[in-house]
Coordinates of C-alpha atoms in Angstrom, one line a residue:
Chain P
X172 CA 15.0 -44.0 13.4
X173 CA 11.6 -45.4 13.1
X174 CA 9.7 -46.4 9.8
X175 CA 8.7 -43.8 7.6
X176 CA 4.9 -44.3 8.3
X177 CA 3.5 -41.0 6.9
X178 CA 3.7 -41.4 3.2
X179 CA 4.2 -38.1 1.7
X180 CA 2.4 -36.7 -1.4
X181 CA 4.4 -36.2 -4.7
X182 CA 5.1 -32.8 -5.7
X183 CA 2.4 -30.4 -5.6
X184 CA 2.3 -30.8 -9.4
X185 CA 0.1 -33.5 -9.7
X186 CA -2.9 -31.6 -8.1
X187 CA -4.6 -34.9 -7.7
X188 CA -7.2 -36.1 -5.5
X189 CA -5.4 -35.8 -2.3
X190 CA -5.6 -32.3 -2.2
X191 CA -8.3 -30.0 -1.0
X192 CA -8.3 -26.2 -2.6
X193 CA -9.9 -23.6 -0.9
X194 CA -10.1 -19.9 -1.7
X195 CA -10.6 -17.5 1.3
X196 CA -11.5 -18.2 4.8
X197 CA -14.7 -18.5 6.5
X198 CA -13.4 -15.8 8.9
X199 CA -13.1 -13.4 6.1
X200 CA -16.9 -13.7 6.0
X201 CA -17.4 -12.8 9.9
X202 CA -16.6 -9.0 9.5
X203 CA -18.1 -8.9 6.1
X204 CA -15.2 -9.2 3.4
X205 CA -17.5 -10.2 1.0
X206 CA -16.0 -9.0 -2.3
X207 CA -15.4 -11.7 -4.9
X208 CA -12.1 -12.6 -5.2
X209 CA -12.0 -15.7 -7.2
X210 CA -14.3 -17.2 -10.2
X211 CA -16.0 -20.4 -11.0
X212 CA -13.9 -20.5 -14.1
X213 CA -10.5 -20.4 -11.7
X214 CA -12.0 -22.9 -9.0
X215 CA -12.7 -25.5 -11.9
X216 CA -9.1 -25.3 -12.5
X217 CA -8.5 -26.8 -9.1
X218 CA -11.5 -29.3 -9.1
X219 CA -15.2 -30.3 -10.3
X220 CA -16.7 -30.6 -6.9
X221 CA -17.3 -28.1 -4.1
X222 CA -19.3 -25.6 -1.9
X223 CA -19.1 -21.9 -1.4
X224 CA -20.9 -18.5 -1.5
X225 CA -21.1 -15.7 -4.2
X226 CA -19.8 -12.0 -3.7
X227 CA -21.8 -10.4 -0.9
X228 CA -23.1 -13.8 0.3
X229 CA -25.1 -14.3 -3.2
X230 CA -26.5 -17.5 -2.5
X231 CA -25.1 -21.1 -1.4
X232 CA -23.2 -22.8 -4.2
X233 CA -22.6 -26.4 -4.9
X234 CA -20.5 -27.7 -7.5
X235 CA -21.1 -31.2 -9.0
X236 CA -19.3 -32.8 -11.9
X237 CA -17.9 -29.3 -12.8
X238 CA -21.4 -27.6 -13.0
X239 CA -21.9 -25.1 -10.5
X240 CA -25.2 -24.3 -9.4
X241 CA -26.5 -21.6 -7.0
X242 CA -29.5 -21.7 -4.4
X243 CA -30.5 -17.9 -3.9
X244 CA -33.3 -16.4 -1.5
X245 CA -36.2 -18.0 -3.8
X246 CA -35.0 -21.7 -3.0
X247 CA -34.4 -22.5 -6.9
X248 CA -31.0 -23.7 -7.9
X249 CA -29.6 -22.0 -11.3
X250 CA -26.6 -22.9 -12.9
X251 CA -24.0 -20.1 -12.9
X252 CA -21.5 -18.9 -15.3
X253 CA -17.6 -19.1 -15.4
X254 CA -17.3 -15.2 -14.3
X255 CA -19.3 -15.8 -11.5
X256 CA -17.1 -14.4 -8.4
X257 CA -16.9 -15.6 -5.0
X258 CA -15.4 -14.8 -1.7
X259 CA -15.0 -18.3 -0.3
X260 CA -15.0 -21.7 -1.8
X261 CA -13.9 -25.3 -1.3
X262 CA -13.4 -27.7 -4.3
X263 CA -11.5 -30.8 -4.9
X264 CA -11.3 -33.3 -7.8
X265 CA -13.9 -35.9 -7.1
X266 CA -12.3 -39.4 -6.5
X267 CA -14.9 -40.5 -3.8
X268 CA -14.9 -44.3 -2.3
X269 CA -17.9 -46.2 -1.4
X270 CA -18.3 -46.2 2.5
X271 CA -21.6 -47.6 3.3
X272 CA -25.4 -47.4 2.5
X273 CA -27.6 -45.9 5.1
X274 CA -31.3 -45.9 5.8
X275 CA -33.6 -43.7 8.1
X276 CA -30.6 -41.9 9.6
X277 CA -30.4 -38.5 10.9
X278 CA -27.8 -35.7 10.1
X279 CA -26.4 -35.7 13.4
X280 CA -25.9 -39.6 13.7
X281 CA -24.9 -39.7 10.1
X282 CA -21.9 -37.2 10.6
X283 CA -20.9 -38.9 13.9
X284 CA -20.5 -42.4 11.7
X285 CA -18.7 -40.6 9.0
X286 CA -16.2 -39.3 11.2
X287 CA -16.0 -42.7 13.3
X288 CA -15.1 -44.7 10.0
X289 CA -12.7 -42.0 9.0
X290 CA -10.6 -42.9 12.4
X291 CA -10.6 -39.5 13.8
X292 CA -11.4 -36.3 13.3
X293 CA -7.7 -34.9 12.3
X294 CA -8.0 -35.1 8.6
X295 CA -9.8 -32.9 6.1
X296 CA -12.2 -35.1 4.1
X297 CA -15.1 -34.9 2.0
X298 CA -18.5 -36.7 1.9
X299 CA -21.2 -37.0 -0.7
X300 CA -24.4 -38.5 0.1
X301 CA -26.8 -39.5 -3.0
X302 CA -30.2 -40.5 -1.9
X303 CA -33.6 -39.9 -0.9
X304 CA -34.3 -37.7 2.1
X305 CA -37.3 -38.0 4.1
X306 CA -36.7 -34.4 5.5
X307 CA -34.2 -31.8 4.4
X308 CA -34.0 -28.3 5.9
X309 CA -31.4 -25.8 4.2
X310 CA -31.1 -21.9 4.2
X311 CA -29.9 -19.5 1.6
X312 CA -28.2 -16.3 2.6
X313 CA -29.4 -13.1 0.8
X314 CA -27.2 -11.2 -1.4
X315 CA -25.7 -8.0 0.4
X316 CA -24.8 -4.6 -1.4
X317 CA -21.3 -3.1 -0.4
X318 CA -20.6 -1.8 2.3
X319 CA -21.0 -5.3 3.5
X320 CA -22.8 -6.3 7.0
X321 CA -21.1 -8.5 9.2
X322 CA -21.9 -12.4 8.9
X323 CA -24.1 -12.4 11.9
X324 CA -26.3 -9.5 10.6
X325 CA -26.7 -11.6 7.7
X326 CA -27.6 -14.6 9.3
X327 CA -30.9 -13.1 10.4
X328 CA -32.0 -12.2 7.0
X329 CA -31.5 -15.9 5.7
X330 CA -34.1 -17.5 3.6
X331 CA -35.3 -21.3 5.1
X332 CA -36.7 -24.0 3.0
X333 CA -38.0 -27.4 4.0
X334 CA -38.5 -30.3 2.0
X335 CA -40.2 -34.1 2.5
X336 CA -39.2 -37.0 0.5
X337 CA -36.6 -35.3 -1.7
X338 CA -34.4 -37.0 -3.9
X339 CA -30.5 -35.1 -4.4
X340 CA -27.1 -34.9 -3.2
X341 CA -25.6 -33.9 0.1
X342 CA -22.0 -32.6 -0.3
X343 CA -19.8 -31.6 2.7
X344 CA -16.4 -30.9 3.7
X345 CA -15.1 -31.9 7.1
X346 CA -12.4 -29.7 8.7
X347 CA -10.2 -30.5 11.8
X348 CA -10.8 -28.4 14.8
X349 CA -7.2 -27.2 14.4
X350 CA -8.4 -25.2 11.2
X351 CA -11.4 -23.4 12.7
X352 CA -11.7 -20.1 11.3
X353 CA -10.1 -20.9 7.8
X354 CA -13.3 -23.2 7.6
X355 CA -15.9 -24.5 9.7
X356 CA -14.6 -26.9 12.2
X357 CA -16.6 -30.1 11.5
X358 CA -19.0 -30.6 8.8
X359 CA -20.1 -27.9 6.4
X360 CA -22.8 -29.3 4.0
X361 CA -24.8 -28.0 1.1
X362 CA -27.6 -29.7 -0.7
X363 CA -29.1 -30.0 -4.3
X364 CA -32.2 -31.8 -5.2
X365 CA -32.1 -33.7 -8.5
X366 CA -34.8 -31.7 -9.9
X367 CA -32.9 -28.6 -9.0
X368 CA -36.1 -27.2 -7.2
X369 CA -34.6 -27.5 -3.6
X370 CA -31.1 -26.8 -2.0
X371 CA -28.9 -24.9 0.0
X372 CA -26.7 -24.6 3.4
X373 CA -28.0 -27.9 5.3
X374 CA -29.4 -27.2 8.6
X375 CA -31.0 -30.4 9.3
X376 CA -31.7 -33.8 7.4
X377 CA -33.1 -37.4 7.5
X378 CA -31.6 -39.8 4.8
X379 CA -34.0 -42.3 4.0
X380 CA -31.9 -44.3 2.1
X381 CA -28.7 -43.5 0.1
X382 CA -24.9 -44.2 -0.4
X383 CA -22.1 -42.5 1.6
X384 CA -18.9 -41.8 -0.4
X385 CA -16.1 -40.3 1.3
X386 CA -12.6 -38.8 0.1
X387 CA -9.8 -38.0 2.5
X388 CA -7.4 -35.5 1.6
X389 CA -3.7 -35.2 2.9
X390 CA -3.2 -31.8 1.7
X391 CA -5.1 -28.5 2.0
X392 CA -4.1 -25.7 -0.5
X393 CA -5.3 -22.6 1.0
X394 CA -5.2 -19.8 -1.1
X395 CA -5.7 -16.4 0.3
X396 CA -6.9 -12.7 -1.3
X397 CA -3.7 -11.5 -0.5
X398 CA -4.2 -8.7 -3.4
X399 CA -7.4 -7.3 -1.8
X400 CA -6.5 -4.3 0.0
X401 CA -9.6 -4.5 2.3
X402 CA -8.4 -8.2 3.2
X403 CA -5.0 -7.3 3.7
X404 CA -5.6 -4.3 6.1
X405 CA -8.4 -5.8 8.1
X406 CA -7.9 -6.6 11.6
X407 CA -9.4 -9.5 12.8
X408 CA -8.4 -9.3 16.2
X409 CA -12.0 -8.0 17.5
X410 CA -14.0 -10.1 15.3
X411 CA -14.2 -13.2 17.5
X412 CA -14.2 -15.5 14.7
X413 CA -14.8 -18.7 16.5
X414 CA -17.8 -17.7 18.3
X415 CA -19.2 -15.9 15.2
X416 CA -18.7 -18.9 13.1
X417 CA -20.4 -21.2 15.8
X418 CA -23.8 -18.9 15.8
X419 CA -23.9 -18.3 12.2
X420 CA -23.1 -21.6 10.6
X421 CA -24.8 -24.2 12.8
Chain Z
X180 CA -20.4 -6.9 -9.3
X181 CA -17.2 -5.4 -9.0
X182 CA -13.8 -5.5 -10.3
X183 CA -11.8 -9.1 -9.6
X184 CA -9.4 -7.4 -7.2
X185 CA -7.8 -10.7 -6.0
X186 CA -5.9 -12.1 -8.6
X187 CA -6.1 -15.9 -8.3
X188 CA -3.1 -18.2 -8.7
X189 CA -2.4 -20.3 -11.6
X190 CA -3.4 -23.8 -11.3
X191 CA -1.3 -25.5 -8.3
X192 CA 0.8 -26.9 -11.0
X193 CA 3.3 -24.5 -11.0
X194 CA 4.4 -24.8 -7.4
X195 CA 6.2 -21.1 -7.6
X196 CA 7.4 -18.5 -5.3
X197 CA 3.8 -17.9 -4.2
X198 CA 3.5 -21.0 -2.3
X199 CA 4.3 -21.8 1.3
X200 CA 4.6 -25.8 1.9
X201 CA 4.1 -27.0 5.4
X202 CA 4.1 -30.6 6.5
X203 CA 2.7 -31.4 9.8
X204 CA 1.3 -28.7 12.2
X205 CA 2.9 -27.2 15.3
X206 CA -0.2 -28.7 17.1
X207 CA 0.8 -32.0 16.5
X208 CA 4.3 -31.3 18.5
X209 CA 2.0 -30.4 21.7
X210 CA 0.9 -33.7 23.0
X211 CA 4.2 -35.3 21.5
X212 CA 3.3 -36.5 18.1
X213 CA 7.1 -36.4 17.0
X214 CA 7.5 -39.2 14.6
X215 CA 9.3 -38.2 11.6
X216 CA 6.7 -38.2 8.8
X217 CA 8.6 -36.5 6.1
X218 CA 12.3 -36.4 4.8
X219 CA 14.7 -33.4 3.9
X220 CA 14.4 -35.2 0.3
X221 CA 10.8 -35.1 0.0
X222 CA 11.0 -31.2 1.3
X223 CA 13.4 -30.3 -1.2
X224 CA 10.8 -31.0 -4.0
X225 CA 8.6 -28.5 -2.7
X226 CA 11.5 -25.8 -1.7
X227 CA 14.8 -24.8 -1.1
X228 CA 14.3 -22.8 1.9
X229 CA 13.0 -23.6 5.4
X230 CA 12.8 -24.4 9.0
X231 CA 11.7 -27.5 11.0
X232 CA 12.6 -30.0 13.6
X233 CA 13.7 -33.7 13.5
X234 CA 11.9 -36.7 14.6
X235 CA 11.8 -36.7 18.4
X236 CA 12.8 -32.6 18.3
X237 CA 15.9 -33.8 17.0
X238 CA 17.5 -30.2 17.0
X239 CA 16.3 -27.2 15.0
X240 CA 16.7 -27.3 11.2
X241 CA 17.4 -24.4 8.7
X242 CA 17.6 -25.3 5.1
X243 CA 19.1 -22.5 3.1
X244 CA 19.9 -22.7 -0.8
X245 CA 18.9 -26.6 -0.7
X246 CA 21.0 -27.5 2.1
X247 CA 19.5 -28.3 5.3
X248 CA 21.6 -27.9 8.6
X249 CA 20.5 -29.1 12.2
X250 CA 21.5 -27.4 15.2
X251 CA 21.5 -29.9 18.1
X252 CA 21.9 -29.7 21.8
X253 CA 25.7 -28.9 21.2
X254 CA 25.0 -25.8 19.4
X255 CA 27.0 -26.9 16.3
X256 CA 25.0 -27.2 13.0
X257 CA 25.9 -30.1 10.8
X258 CA 24.3 -30.7 7.4
X259 CA 21.7 -33.7 7.2
X260 CA 21.3 -35.8 4.6
X261 CA 18.0 -36.4 2.2
X262 CA 16.9 -39.5 4.4
X263 CA 16.8 -37.2 7.5
X264 CA 12.9 -37.2 8.9
X265 CA 11.1 -34.8 10.5
X266 CA 7.5 -34.4 12.0
X267 CA 7.0 -30.7 10.9
X268 CA 8.6 -28.3 8.6
X269 CA 8.0 -25.2 6.6
X270 CA 9.6 -24.6 3.3
X271 CA 9.3 -22.6 0.0
X272 CA 11.1 -21.7 -3.1
X273 CA 13.3 -18.6 -2.3
X274 CA 12.2 -15.4 -4.3
X275 CA 13.0 -13.1 -1.7
X276 CA 12.6 -9.1 -2.6
X277 CA 14.6 -6.5 -0.9
X278 CA 12.8 -4.7 1.9
X279 CA 15.1 -2.5 3.5
X280 CA 18.6 -2.1 5.5
X281 CA 18.6 -2.0 9.4
X282 CA 21.1 -0.8 11.8
X283 CA 20.9 -1.4 15.5
X284 CA 17.4 -2.7 15.9
X285 CA 16.0 -5.3 18.3
X286 CA 14.3 -8.4 17.3
X287 CA 10.8 -7.3 18.3
X288 CA 11.0 -4.0 16.9
X289 CA 12.6 -5.4 13.5
X290 CA 9.5 -7.8 13.3
X291 CA 7.1 -5.0 14.2
X292 CA 8.4 -3.2 11.1
X293 CA 8.4 -6.1 8.9
X294 CA 4.6 -6.4 9.4
X295 CA 3.8 -2.9 9.2
X296 CA 5.9 -3.0 5.7
X297 CA 3.7 -6.2 4.7
X298 CA 0.4 -4.2 5.2
X299 CA -1.1 -6.1 7.9
X300 CA -0.9 -9.4 9.5
X301 CA -3.3 -11.7 7.2
X302 CA -0.9 -13.3 4.8
X303 CA 1.9 -15.7 5.2
X304 CA 5.0 -14.3 4.6
X305 CA 8.7 -15.4 4.9
X306 CA 11.7 -13.1 5.8
X307 CA 15.2 -13.4 5.8
X308 CA 18.2 -11.1 7.4
X309 CA 21.5 -11.4 6.2
X310 CA 23.9 -9.6 8.4
X311 CA 25.9 -9.0 11.5
X312 CA 24.0 -9.5 15.0
X313 CA 25.5 -7.8 18.0
X314 CA 23.4 -10.3 20.0
X315 CA 21.8 -13.5 19.2
X316 CA 20.1 -15.9 21.7
X317 CA 19.0 -19.1 20.6
X318 CA 17.7 -22.8 21.8
X319 CA 18.0 -26.1 20.5
X320 CA 15.6 -28.9 21.8
X321 CA 16.9 -32.1 23.0
X322 CA 16.1 -35.0 21.0
X323 CA 13.6 -37.3 22.8
X324 CA 13.0 -41.1 22.5
X325 CA 9.6 -42.7 22.1
X326 CA 7.2 -42.9 23.6
X327 CA 7.7 -39.1 23.2
X328 CA 6.8 -36.4 26.0
X329 CA 4.6 -33.5 25.5
X330 CA 6.1 -30.4 23.8
X331 CA 6.2 -28.5 27.1
X332 CA 8.4 -31.3 29.2
X333 CA 10.7 -30.8 26.6
X334 CA 10.9 -27.1 26.3
X335 CA 12.3 -27.5 29.9
X336 CA 15.3 -29.6 28.5
X337 CA 16.4 -27.2 25.7
X338 CA 19.8 -26.0 25.6
X339 CA 20.4 -22.4 25.2
X340 CA 22.9 -20.4 23.3
X341 CA 24.3 -16.7 23.5
X342 CA 26.6 -15.2 20.7
X343 CA 27.8 -11.5 20.3
X344 CA 28.8 -10.1 17.2
X345 CA 27.9 -12.8 14.9
X346 CA 27.5 -12.9 11.2
X347 CA 24.8 -14.9 9.5
X348 CA 21.4 -15.5 8.4
X349 CA 18.0 -15.3 10.2
X350 CA 15.0 -17.0 8.4
X351 CA 11.4 -16.6 9.6
X352 CA 8.1 -17.3 8.6
X353 CA 4.9 -15.3 9.6
X354 CA 1.7 -16.9 10.2
X355 CA -1.5 -14.9 10.6
X356 CA -3.2 -15.3 13.7
X357 CA -6.2 -17.5 12.2
X358 CA -3.7 -20.0 11.3
X359 CA -2.3 -20.4 15.0
X360 CA -2.0 -24.2 15.9
X361 CA -1.2 -25.3 12.3
X362 CA 1.5 -23.0 13.1
X363 CA 3.0 -20.4 15.6
X364 CA 0.9 -17.0 14.9
X365 CA 3.4 -14.5 14.2
X366 CA 7.1 -15.1 13.6
X367 CA 8.9 -18.5 13.8
X368 CA 12.6 -17.6 13.3
X369 CA 15.5 -19.6 13.0
X370 CA 19.3 -18.6 12.7
X371 CA 22.6 -20.1 11.5
X372 CA 26.0 -18.5 11.6
X373 CA 28.2 -18.0 8.6
X374 CA 30.9 -20.4 10.2
X375 CA 27.9 -22.9 11.3
X376 CA 29.2 -22.6 14.9
X377 CA 25.8 -21.2 16.3
X378 CA 22.2 -21.5 15.3
X379 CA 19.1 -22.8 16.3
X380 CA 15.5 -21.3 17.3
X381 CA 15.7 -17.8 17.7
X382 CA 14.7 -16.1 21.2
X383 CA 16.0 -12.8 21.1
X384 CA 18.6 -10.7 19.0
X385 CA 19.9 -7.5 17.9
X386 CA 20.7 -6.8 14.3
X387 CA 23.6 -4.6 14.2
X388 CA 23.7 -4.1 10.5
X389 CA 22.2 -6.4 7.9
X390 CA 19.5 -6.4 4.9
X391 CA 15.9 -7.6 5.4
X392 CA 14.2 -9.5 2.3
X393 CA 10.8 -10.7 2.2
X394 CA 8.4 -13.3 0.3
X395 CA 4.6 -13.0 0.4
X396 CA 2.6 -16.1 -0.2
X397 CA -0.7 -16.1 -1.5
X398 CA -1.1 -20.2 -1.0
X399 CA -0.3 -22.2 1.9
X400 CA -0.2 -26.2 0.9
X401 CA -0.6 -27.9 4.4
X402 CA 0.5 -31.4 4.1
X403 CA -0.7 -33.8 6.9
X404 CA 0.4 -37.1 8.1
X405 CA -2.6 -39.0 7.5
X406 CA -1.4 -42.1 7.2
X407 CA 0.5 -42.1 10.6
X408 CA -2.0 -43.8 13.2
X409 CA -1.0 -41.8 16.0
X410 CA -1.7 -38.9 14.3
X411 CA -5.3 -40.2 12.9
X412 CA -6.4 -41.3 16.4
X413 CA -5.1 -38.6 18.7
X414 CA -7.8 -36.5 20.2
X415 CA -6.6 -32.9 20.3
X416 CA -9.5 -32.0 22.6
X417 CA -7.3 -31.7 25.5
X418 CA -4.3 -30.2 24.6
X419 CA -5.0 -26.6 25.0
X420 CA -2.9 -26.1 21.7
X421 CA -2.7 -22.3 21.7
X422 CA -1.3 -22.1 25.3
X423 CA 1.0 -24.7 24.9
X424 CA 2.3 -23.0 21.8
X425 CA 2.6 -19.7 23.3
X426 CA 4.5 -21.1 26.2
X427 CA 6.8 -23.1 24.5
X428 CA 7.6 -21.4 21.2
X429 CA 8.3 -17.8 22.6

């Protein structure tokens, strides 16, 4: 028997910085299962930091230091209350480690370097970048009403925002390719400017100067809305999830 | 805002009957990442019931009432100690609910009825069948030595066992198609005869008479061996995981 290299976590009881909590799956959004099945208050029991979207794709959410901000179709960030509901969200308890400072680097390069520094693409991790961005391009989806349309139809209705020389926080999660569908394989990153005037789902960015911090998780706690009858009876067989995610989220 | 249909779980602290704990992923076995990265003792902190395989594909494991049994290439079941290591295992805290009694039903029909009774195929759940099987066909993989071969090569070296009129326990887990790769989409079922003389990974079976019990989970706790350097640096890009799982596990 060889040595026990992979150290196991303690019991699930600790709910510590090694765990990423996800409610719902990105795959649910593809056919339009957009009902809010968790709340900000509930999510806060699992973390103080995260991203998500509201019921009916009501904006792009970002949670920082326990405060949840929503960027809607007008581009402004507003803080949302504890009873705000979401179909899909990813949160964790922040314990980021400083990774490096970076200057004048585009989003794609930055993401590639972060994966490299992490060794490989087989672990869930979070990345946070605080700094000044010479360019930031984001989008926010537009809230839909039930009966909800599929994700691709909504992606066509998104609002886009551009900013230059904006100071703020980029928060993202990396999902190993094996878990594509549960989340977006690769990075899923949201932004919030320090003055709350700009934010959303990041489409492109150039970091002028900033600090990169990351946090690796050994555990994904994947919570599913098993009591939602629409989720329970949906047949995902015809949704071509991977293709739809690739088109709608990148 | 519509009603909050999907009831969220409490904090992860409770570690209750709503949670399925998985260490490692089935995808890791495909390229031969077979090092034992957890132990029976560690798994028992997360459940009393489960299935798995030992380091180097050392047999087919089944845990019932906190006791872990291994069926190796000789077909016999032996109880394994707390320090027995595993690359992949799924466990939970048993709180099964009686579903139905069944007579004279083949495995495929039985599984189809169980999914039907559960509403749809979008939740993780466990099923346990205790009874008399008029036919039981199982296999056990043969323990490999490092450097480990890929799963498909090992599947060719498996031992197969047939039994008629055998009394015992079938324990299985159902994984929604979206999580194929993390586990086997659909059912993954192991067997242990009451006299411990026969068991393993179920290939086919006919239930003569037995009770079917099931337990639905709203949460998958997916633990990854993030400190195993081989796991961390492996490139899963060329492994064609879904195809390999379909061939090796069914």
